[in-house]
Amino acid sequence: MRFLACNNLINKLMRSLNLYIFFLVSFLLPFSIAAQNDFGVISLNSNKGLSNNIITSITQDNQGFMWIGTEHGLNKFNGYEITIYPHVPGVATSLTGNKINELMLDSRGGLWVTTNFNGVSLYDVNKDQFKNFHNSTDDISSLSLDMINSIAEDVNENVWVGTYFGLNSIDSSRKKANRYFTEFSLNISDEIVACMKKNNIPENIITFLRSHDKEKFSNMAEFRIKIINQIDQVEYLKHEKKLFCWGSLAFTEESQSDEKIMAIAPDSEGNVWLGLYENGLAYYNTSNKTYRYYTAQQNKGENSVNANDVNCLSLISGNLFIGGTSGWLDIYNVSKKKFKHFNTAPGNLIFKIKKWNKNDVILLTDLGLYLYSQEHDTVYDQKKSLEIIFAQENIQKSKNLFGDKVITAIFKDNHSNIWLGTKNGLFCIEKTKDFKNLTFDETDNTSIYRGDVSALACDSANIYIGYINSTLDIFDQNNTLKKRFNYFLNNPYNLGQGSIQTIANDSQLGILLGAFGGGAQMLKKDFSGFESIALDKNDVNHLGNHDVRSIDTDSEGKVWIALHGGGLSCYNPKTKELKRFKADYGNWRESLHENWLISVFCDAHDNVWVGSYSGLSVYNQNKNTFSSYKAGSSSSTITNNTINYFHQSLDGKIWIATNAGIDMYNPKDSTFSYIQILVKDFKLSVFSILEDKHQNLWLGTNKGIVKYSINSGEMKLFQHQRRTA
């Protein structure tokens, strides 16, 4: 029976040119392997597949994919490959535009993408395409303008969109936009006329506007249709900034909200705070549809916002953080109705504010990343902020990790890796919180050995690592190399020749090895050498084949050996007798189905499960009978013929790892159930299985390690990401 207490972890997983081993910590191994301070730096840029090097936004979706917005294009990163989602002219389901402002994941897991000039896109993960929201002059249910400044979701799952021409919301149906305009009237007084003339507004435009003095409009859309569209478009575009930015047209006070919405911060009641271009701060009550305004006063004390050039907002723990275009930061205590004022650097535009942890808030600015410390009530520049963040994350690294690169985006993913966007590409400080990496170091002869790892096992004190180049390492729980065995010709007591294909641990016999060309061996408990199993060719009990692919033991201590080309052998260490089983290809259903075997397993009832590249056999020792199976579509057989590994869960079910996923055998009704391991668009092959105490199966696959919940069926993929320091 396989030694369950040691949890033989990744018996065939690590056949890779990368010399690494992932060890699951704490609840998987009988001891915990410390992983503090371990990290690497991954860099991604246009040379490695990114659409553009200027990073504007970073987020992670519910499937674990990283999404990166840039100055030119949207990117999805799965840990290995980058997929670019470009705007394709004429394709309505492609991204609406390439210049990405912001990425937002809503409460449903939907990914929203805002663009500078092309509206908003919502990504449909099931269809792998986008639903786009644009401005249409004649459609009141469209966005008021395609120039997007901000986006946020409220507690009612409404998505609010701020544009250069008013406030919009997309309701929970995600089908249409609502515009928030207020009734107003033109006020073309003599003073306004004089202002327009001073600003060189053409006489024909002034005359036309005066003809509509005091005219009422229900909203800005109506004003555009009746007034702006009647003005020569070329002339209008020349003077639009003067007309709408310099106040040449005077509207009623409420209409301020119909202009440039730079920032949005919904509160817990479904109302929204708005940052207005050069008009300060507004609070919109969605119930009674009223606005309350906060503008800079001459005396900028605790009762006044610092300035009117609001550029970003974030509501964090009852405090409204307000960032300006000229480097100022205000913190408004909503309950006390008091402002507190800070400054970063003169002219330093703050374009995003986000909560980092319970004590710190991140400011992203033109000059880089700033951090506000609630504990010290202080704002720090990028250099000091990164030092604080690295110290909090227990990352020991040179202060010059990013040199003079300006940080434009920051995100902490589900595994506490820190992603930093710059104008020179993307960097990820990858933490190994869940895994401990043992790697080859050519300067350290006590590190993991040079060679591909081909087998792995452990007991309560040691880790046993087998390599393809006739080498076995034994490490203790402190990751210290205790013993290394190499193959030496004509030494019967040392390690056998060939790649170590399998390592098993029996509570009585100890460590058992199987090798390509070296046969089967038992490691002496004092680590003084090895005892070969049926190696002597002159002995009638000779194995007959030295290519051992898998070993397991039953409850009586008999050793079952799967040979590649030699069938199945059973060795009794007490009597030194060997019994061989060979395939009867003409009667495969009732005999061993194949001689070229790759896996063997003894279940709790001492039934012996044997797998190959062409099917499965189960040997009942009590009845001395075989039952064999080949791939089919019914519940009475397996779904794939390549049988890599077996595991019996605590409830008695047999889990069979195949190249197509998992077949689960239920002994109660003698049926097989197929489980496809599909994670992050990958249909995975499974090579090994391990169960933890929480009824999760940990699967070694061709794309990494998958955590599979037996109860819920939920799957989570852990992958190695190649590092570039």
mmCIF file with all atom_site columns, C-alpha atoms in Angstrom, residues 165-245:
data_model
loop_
_atom_site.group_PDB
_atom_site.id
_atom_site.type_symbol
_atom_site.label_atom_id
_atom_site.label_alt_id
_atom_site.label_comp_id
_atom_site.label_asym_id
_atom_site.label_entity_id
_atom_site.label_seq_id
_atom_site.pdbx_PDB_ins_code
_atom_site.Cartn_x
_atom_site.Cartn_y
_atom_site.Cartn_z
_atom_site.occupancy
_atom_site.B_iso_or_equiv
_atom_site.pdbx_formal_charge
_atom_site.auth_seq_id
_atom_site.auth_comp_id
_atom_site.auth_asym_id
_atom_site.auth_atom_id
_atom_site.pdbx_PDB_model_num
ATOM 1  C CA . PHE A 1 165 ? -19.680 65.525 -21.036 1.00 0.00 ? 165 PHE A CA 1
ATOM 2  C CA . GLY A 1 166 ? -21.622 64.341 -18.048 1.00 0.00 ? 166 GLY A CA 1
ATOM 3  C CA . LEU A 1 167 ? -22.443 61.494 -15.714 1.00 0.00 ? 167 LEU A CA 1
ATOM 4  C CA . ASN A 1 168 ? -23.817 58.141 -16.877 1.00 0.00 ? 168 ASN A CA 1
ATOM 5  C CA . SER A 1 169 ? -24.839 54.848 -15.296 1.00 0.00 ? 169 SER A CA 1
ATOM 6  C CA . ILE A 1 170 ? -25.220 51.376 -16.745 1.00 0.00 ? 170 ILE A CA 1
ATOM 7  C CA . ASP A 1 171 ? -27.861 49.509 -14.767 1.00 0.00 ? 171 ASP A CA 1
ATOM 8  C CA . SER A 1 172 ? -27.672 45.957 -13.458 1.00 0.00 ? 172 SER A CA 1
ATOM 9  C CA . SER A 1 173 ? -29.070 44.555 -16.726 1.00 0.00 ? 173 SER A CA 1
ATOM 10 C CA . ARG A 1 174 ? -25.864 45.730 -18.443 1.00 0.00 ? 174 ARG A CA 1
ATOM 11 C CA . LYS A 1 175 ? -27.921 46.606 -21.534 1.00 0.00 ? 175 LYS A CA 1
ATOM 12 C CA . LYS A 1 176 ? -28.131 50.377 -21.707 1.00 0.00 ? 176 LYS A CA 1
ATOM 13 C CA . ALA A 1 177 ? -26.771 53.610 -20.298 1.00 0.00 ? 177 ALA A CA 1
ATOM 14 C CA . ASN A 1 178 ? -28.640 56.323 -18.428 1.00 0.00 ? 178 ASN A CA 1
ATOM 15 C CA . ARG A 1 179 ? -27.601 59.953 -18.647 1.00 0.00 ? 179 ARG A CA 1
ATOM 16 C CA . TYR A 1 180 ? -27.847 62.266 -15.668 1.00 0.00 ? 180 TYR A CA 1
ATOM 17 C CA . PHE A 1 181 ? -28.656 65.746 -16.923 1.00 0.00 ? 181 PHE A CA 1
ATOM 18 C CA . THR A 1 182 ? -30.566 68.580 -15.282 1.00 0.00 ? 182 THR A CA 1
ATOM 19 C CA . GLU A 1 183 ? -32.817 71.226 -16.740 1.00 0.00 ? 183 GLU A CA 1
ATOM 20 C CA . PHE A 1 184 ? -31.132 74.541 -17.414 1.00 0.00 ? 184 PHE A CA 1
ATOM 21 C CA . SER A 1 185 ? -31.472 77.711 -19.460 1.00 0.00 ? 185 SER A CA 1
ATOM 22 C CA . LEU A 1 186 ? -29.018 79.825 -21.401 1.00 0.00 ? 186 LEU A CA 1
ATOM 23 C CA . ASN A 1 187 ? -28.006 83.129 -19.893 1.00 0.00 ? 187 ASN A CA 1
ATOM 24 C CA . ILE A 1 188 ? -26.439 85.214 -22.654 1.00 0.00 ? 188 ILE A CA 1
ATOM 25 C CA . SER A 1 189 ? -26.078 88.530 -20.839 1.00 0.00 ? 189 SER A CA 1
ATOM 26 C CA . ASP A 1 190 ? -24.159 91.570 -22.040 1.00 0.00 ? 190 ASP A CA 1
ATOM 27 C CA . GLU A 1 191 ? -21.361 90.530 -19.715 1.00 0.00 ? 191 GLU A CA 1
ATOM 28 C CA . ILE A 1 192 ? -21.221 87.081 -21.297 1.00 0.00 ? 192 ILE A CA 1
ATOM 29 C CA . VAL A 1 193 ? -21.239 88.616 -24.773 1.00 0.00 ? 193 VAL A CA 1
ATOM 30 C CA . ALA A 1 194 ? -18.326 90.835 -23.825 1.00 0.00 ? 194 ALA A CA 1
ATOM 31 C CA . CYS A 1 195 ? -16.473 87.780 -22.477 1.00 0.00 ? 195 CYS A CA 1
ATOM 32 C CA . MET A 1 196 ? -17.056 85.878 -25.718 1.00 0.00 ? 196 MET A CA 1
ATOM 33 C CA . LYS A 1 197 ? -15.798 88.782 -27.816 1.00 0.00 ? 197 LYS A CA 1
ATOM 34 C CA . LYS A 1 198 ? -12.739 89.062 -25.611 1.00 0.00 ? 198 LYS A CA 1
ATOM 35 C CA . ASN A 1 199 ? -12.079 85.383 -26.280 1.00 0.00 ? 199 ASN A CA 1
ATOM 36 C CA . ASN A 1 200 ? -12.414 85.916 -30.036 1.00 0.00 ? 200 ASN A CA 1
ATOM 37 C CA . ILE A 1 201 ? -15.632 83.943 -30.446 1.00 0.00 ? 201 ILE A CA 1
ATOM 38 C CA . PRO A 1 202 ? -16.860 84.663 -34.011 1.00 0.00 ? 202 PRO A CA 1
ATOM 39 C CA . GLU A 1 203 ? -19.703 87.161 -34.324 1.00 0.00 ? 203 GLU A CA 1
ATOM 40 C CA . ASN A 1 204 ? -21.978 84.689 -36.127 1.00 0.00 ? 204 ASN A CA 1
ATOM 41 C CA . ILE A 1 205 ? -21.785 82.268 -33.190 1.00 0.00 ? 205 ILE A CA 1
ATOM 42 C CA . ILE A 1 206 ? -22.467 85.061 -30.682 1.00 0.00 ? 206 ILE A CA 1
ATOM 43 C CA . THR A 1 207 ? -25.464 86.237 -32.694 1.00 0.00 ? 207 THR A CA 1
ATOM 44 C CA . PHE A 1 208 ? -26.856 82.721 -32.944 1.00 0.00 ? 208 PHE A CA 1
ATOM 45 C CA . LEU A 1 209 ? -26.473 82.095 -29.204 1.00 0.00 ? 209 LEU A CA 1
ATOM 46 C CA . ARG A 1 210 ? -28.092 85.449 -28.310 1.00 0.00 ? 210 ARG A CA 1
ATOM 47 C CA . SER A 1 211 ? -31.116 84.443 -30.335 1.00 0.00 ? 211 SER A CA 1
ATOM 48 C CA . HIS A 1 212 ? -31.603 81.577 -27.866 1.00 0.00 ? 212 HIS A CA 1
ATOM 49 C CA . ASP A 1 213 ? -31.071 83.617 -24.699 1.00 0.00 ? 213 ASP A CA 1
ATOM 50 C CA . LYS A 1 214 ? -33.246 82.382 -21.786 1.00 0.00 ? 214 LYS A CA 1
ATOM 51 C CA . GLU A 1 215 ? -34.275 79.287 -23.734 1.00 0.00 ? 215 GLU A CA 1
ATOM 52 C CA . LYS A 1 216 ? -34.763 76.234 -21.509 1.00 0.00 ? 216 LYS A CA 1
ATOM 53 C CA . PHE A 1 217 ? -33.340 72.801 -22.213 1.00 0.00 ? 217 PHE A CA 1
ATOM 54 C CA . SER A 1 218 ? -34.202 69.556 -20.442 1.00 0.00 ? 218 SER A CA 1
ATOM 55 C CA . ASN A 1 219 ? -30.658 68.240 -20.700 1.00 0.00 ? 219 ASN A CA 1
ATOM 56 C CA . MET A 1 220 ? -27.352 68.676 -22.479 1.00 0.00 ? 220 MET A CA 1
ATOM 57 C CA . ALA A 1 221 ? -28.314 66.256 -25.237 1.00 0.00 ? 221 ALA A CA 1
ATOM 58 C CA . GLU A 1 222 ? -31.202 68.527 -26.204 1.00 0.00 ? 222 GLU A CA 1
ATOM 59 C CA . PHE A 1 223 ? -28.890 71.531 -26.074 1.00 0.00 ? 223 PHE A CA 1
ATOM 60 C CA . ARG A 1 224 ? -26.440 69.789 -28.399 1.00 0.00 ? 224 ARG A CA 1
ATOM 61 C CA . ILE A 1 225 ? -29.155 68.956 -30.934 1.00 0.00 ? 225 ILE A CA 1
ATOM 62 C CA . LYS A 1 226 ? -30.842 72.380 -30.912 1.00 0.00 ? 226 LYS A CA 1
ATOM 63 C CA . ILE A 1 227 ? -27.846 74.668 -30.518 1.00 0.00 ? 227 ILE A CA 1
ATOM 64 C CA . ILE A 1 228 ? -24.434 73.117 -31.082 1.00 0.00 ? 228 ILE A CA 1
ATOM 65 C CA . ASN A 1 229 ? -25.434 71.076 -34.119 1.00 0.00 ? 229 ASN A CA 1
ATOM 66 C CA . GLN A 1 230 ? -26.794 74.230 -35.733 1.00 0.00 ? 230 GLN A CA 1
ATOM 67 C CA . ILE A 1 231 ? -23.409 75.947 -35.498 1.00 0.00 ? 231 ILE A CA 1
ATOM 68 C CA . ASP A 1 232 ? -20.872 75.338 -38.238 1.00 0.00 ? 232 ASP A CA 1
ATOM 69 C CA . GLN A 1 233 ? -19.000 72.298 -36.913 1.00 0.00 ? 233 GLN A CA 1
ATOM 70 C CA . VAL A 1 234 ? -15.579 73.535 -37.962 1.00 0.00 ? 234 VAL A CA 1
ATOM 71 C CA . GLU A 1 235 ? -16.128 76.875 -36.272 1.00 0.00 ? 235 GLU A CA 1
ATOM 72 C CA . TYR A 1 236 ? -17.596 75.189 -33.203 1.00 0.00 ? 236 TYR A CA 1
ATOM 73 C CA . LEU A 1 237 ? -14.641 72.833 -32.765 1.00 0.00 ? 237 LEU A CA 1
ATOM 74 C CA . LYS A 1 238 ? -12.265 75.771 -32.980 1.00 0.00 ? 238 LYS A CA 1
ATOM 75 C CA . HIS A 1 239 ? -13.960 77.494 -30.083 1.00 0.00 ? 239 HIS A CA 1
ATOM 76 C CA . GLU A 1 240 ? -15.389 74.640 -28.028 1.00 0.00 ? 240 GLU A CA 1
ATOM 77 C CA . LYS A 1 241 ? -12.778 74.960 -25.325 1.00 0.00 ? 241 LYS A CA 1
ATOM 78 C CA . LYS A 1 242 ? -13.436 78.665 -24.909 1.00 0.00 ? 242 LYS A CA 1
ATOM 79 C CA . LEU A 1 243 ? -17.197 78.163 -24.875 1.00 0.00 ? 243 LEU A CA 1
ATOM 80 C CA . PHE A 1 244 ? -17.292 75.344 -22.364 1.00 0.00 ? 244 PHE A CA 1
ATOM 81 C CA . CYS A 1 245 ? -14.061 75.535 -20.390 1.00 0.00 ? 245 CYS A CA 1
#
